Amino acid sequence: MPRLTAERREAKRAEIVAAARRCFSREGFHQTSMPDIAAEAGVSAGAPYRYFASKEEIILAIAGDAFRLIFEPVERLADGTDAPTLGELVAAALGTISGETVRDAAGHPVDVDELLRCAVQTWSEALRSDEVRGPAAEGFERVRASIAGALDRGRAAGTVPATLDPDRGARVVMGLLHGFLLQRVAFGLTDTAGLAADLHAGLIM
């Protein structure tokens, strides 16, 4: 049998991750078995183990994808803009979770609803698994610090109220994102544009 090229191996790995994401989205992490993932991917029962040592390793990969794709736009704005406003940061955060698909690091399309359902499940995993909680906490703190730095620059530039505490303001942005994410997953609320408009009109500057 010819050996897999690096590109083909990565493509097969992505297929297994996508299949796992679909299974996890429908049934949950702990109701899904490795044979379920293999069947969803259309591969032999042992094939996923060529790419992942365990189901938990797949969960970690999907959790990493979820939080990276969710937080990357707001972190990019916070780090790449001299003085973004609080409203701009919130809009960037909400924009990621408003569409139907996003692209992962390899350029593959990812269904947003599947991704968000997995993200919500990851929160409960973080309560029981140090292996999940550690990277999640590190990622949260990195994004929070990035937003806080942007708000501090905004205060100096006059685009953010001088009375706003940057650290607390960053937690507000994160809290709004997490809250809307949960509302979309649990209740099907997807009016991101309306929410952003209302935030600008009455809740934030």
XYZ file of C-alpha atoms in Angstrom:
205
model
C 0.000 0.000 0.000
C 1.473 3.411 -0.954
C 2.325 5.718 1.913
C 0.108 8.726 2.524
C 1.573 12.054 1.524
C 1.599 14.776 4.181
C -1.196 16.579 2.335
C -3.337 13.466 2.049
C -2.758 12.612 5.690
C -3.810 16.095 6.765
C -6.904 15.895 4.559
C -7.895 12.536 6.070
C -7.317 13.877 9.569
C -9.561 16.855 8.758
C -12.281 14.483 7.523
C -12.184 12.601 10.821
C -12.312 15.837 12.822
C -15.279 17.025 10.750
C -17.063 13.709 11.288
C -16.394 13.884 15.029
C -17.675 17.447 15.145
C -20.921 16.378 13.493
C -21.323 13.477 15.927
C -20.491 15.595 18.973
C -22.882 18.301 17.803
C -25.746 15.807 17.496
C -25.108 13.447 20.404
C -22.595 15.090 22.731
C -19.033 14.176 23.628
C -19.773 11.289 25.951
C -22.603 9.750 23.935
C -20.313 9.463 20.891
C -17.877 6.557 20.538
C -14.836 6.181 18.325
C -16.732 3.626 16.170
C -19.480 6.255 15.751
C -16.885 8.725 14.488
C -15.397 6.155 12.117
C -18.832 5.303 10.723
C -19.642 8.997 10.232
C -16.344 9.496 8.401
C -16.884 6.387 6.273
C -13.640 4.760 7.388
C -12.731 1.542 9.170
C -13.204 1.360 12.935
C -9.471 1.560 13.543
C -8.753 4.421 11.136
C -9.284 7.308 13.621
C -6.569 5.829 15.838
C -4.024 6.427 13.085
C -4.506 10.150 13.667
C -5.614 10.428 17.310
C -4.657 8.393 20.352
C -8.127 8.706 21.885
C -11.520 10.383 21.648
C -10.315 12.901 24.248
C -7.553 13.976 21.861
C -10.174 14.660 19.190
C -12.228 16.659 21.703
C -9.161 18.781 22.482
C -8.515 19.380 18.782
C -12.106 20.467 18.178
C -12.163 22.633 21.309
C -8.991 24.355 20.137
C -10.482 24.967 16.700
C -13.701 26.306 18.221
C -12.121 28.859 20.515
C -9.532 29.915 17.961
C -12.146 30.555 15.286
C -14.449 32.341 17.734
C -11.884 34.625 19.351
C -9.381 35.159 16.536
C -11.259 38.096 14.878
C -11.619 40.124 18.075
C -8.020 39.400 19.055
C -6.853 40.430 15.583
C -8.782 43.719 15.846
C -7.535 44.356 19.377
C -3.895 43.771 18.423
C -3.994 45.368 14.983
C -5.914 48.593 15.616
C -4.487 51.603 17.412
C -7.579 52.504 19.416
C -10.690 50.385 18.717
C -13.872 51.387 20.499
C -15.752 49.073 22.820
C -18.470 48.819 20.189
C -16.005 47.790 17.486
C -14.571 45.075 19.709
C -18.025 43.703 20.509
C -19.003 43.789 16.833
C -15.867 41.864 15.888
C -16.617 39.292 18.559
C -20.203 38.826 17.426
C -19.334 38.728 13.744
C -17.634 35.360 14.007
C -20.675 33.569 15.368
C -23.247 35.204 13.111
C -22.575 33.350 9.863
C -23.302 29.835 8.680
C -19.728 28.721 8.029
C -16.177 29.737 8.884
C -12.814 28.475 7.630
C -10.414 26.519 9.796
C -6.626 26.928 9.727
C -6.357 24.574 6.742
C -9.028 26.456 4.802
C -11.741 23.852 5.261
C -15.320 25.113 5.739
C -16.710 24.552 9.229
C -20.412 24.664 10.081
C -20.848 27.408 12.701
C -23.731 25.717 14.510
C -21.711 22.514 14.892
C -18.723 24.477 16.080
C -20.695 26.450 18.661
C -22.472 23.368 19.993
C -19.064 21.793 20.562
C -17.786 25.003 22.183
C -20.627 25.012 24.707
C -19.963 21.374 25.555
C -16.312 22.226 26.074
C -17.248 24.522 28.954
C -18.701 21.593 30.856
C -15.604 19.533 30.006
C -13.453 22.270 31.516
C -15.220 21.679 34.848
C -14.119 18.064 34.966
C -10.873 17.908 32.990
C -7.635 19.754 33.722
C -6.514 18.772 30.233
C -9.324 20.892 28.775
C -9.408 23.621 31.425
C -5.713 24.485 31.176
C -5.620 25.439 27.474
C -9.072 27.063 27.737
C -7.963 29.276 30.636
C -4.745 30.224 28.842
C -6.651 31.146 25.700
C -9.239 33.138 27.636
C -6.561 35.105 29.481
C -4.641 35.817 26.271
C -7.716 37.225 24.524
C -8.849 39.130 27.629
C -5.420 40.751 27.968
C -5.429 41.661 24.270
C -8.837 43.352 24.577
C -7.816 45.113 27.793
C -4.711 46.482 26.070
C -6.814 47.792 23.191
C -9.253 49.473 25.595
C -6.367 51.065 27.476
C -5.051 52.509 24.208
C -8.578 53.670 23.452
C -8.761 55.553 26.737
C -5.526 57.347 25.895
C -6.826 58.218 22.418
C -10.248 59.313 23.629
C -12.189 56.591 21.764
C -13.042 54.800 25.017
C -14.464 56.581 28.116
C -11.708 57.521 30.534
C -13.750 56.073 33.406
C -13.794 52.596 31.893
C -11.532 50.075 33.592
C -9.810 48.173 30.740
C -9.726 44.832 32.567
C -13.406 44.944 33.478
C -14.291 46.257 30.033
C -12.507 43.286 28.475
C -14.577 40.927 30.596
C -17.727 42.730 29.415
C -16.764 42.065 25.785
C -16.012 38.414 26.570
C -19.233 38.082 28.543
C -21.346 39.485 25.713
C -19.742 37.080 23.262
C -20.238 34.071 25.535
C -23.816 35.082 26.299
C -24.805 35.515 22.666
C -23.048 32.274 21.744
C -25.112 30.413 24.339
C -28.331 32.083 23.174
C -27.644 31.036 19.596
C -26.923 27.427 20.535
C -29.673 26.975 23.116
C -32.433 29.149 21.700
C -31.619 29.737 18.038
C -31.195 33.506 18.414
C -29.116 34.661 15.449
C -29.900 38.387 15.063
C -26.344 39.571 15.425
C -26.881 42.725 13.380
C -29.823 43.770 15.544
C -27.926 43.053 18.739
C -24.930 45.070 17.579
C -27.179 47.998 16.626
C -28.908 47.945 20.003
C -25.597 47.790 21.822
C -24.411 50.869 19.974
C -27.742 52.657 20.504
C -28.168 52.153 24.206
C -25.667 50.032 26.049
C -22.185 50.939 24.872
C -20.503 53.789 23.067
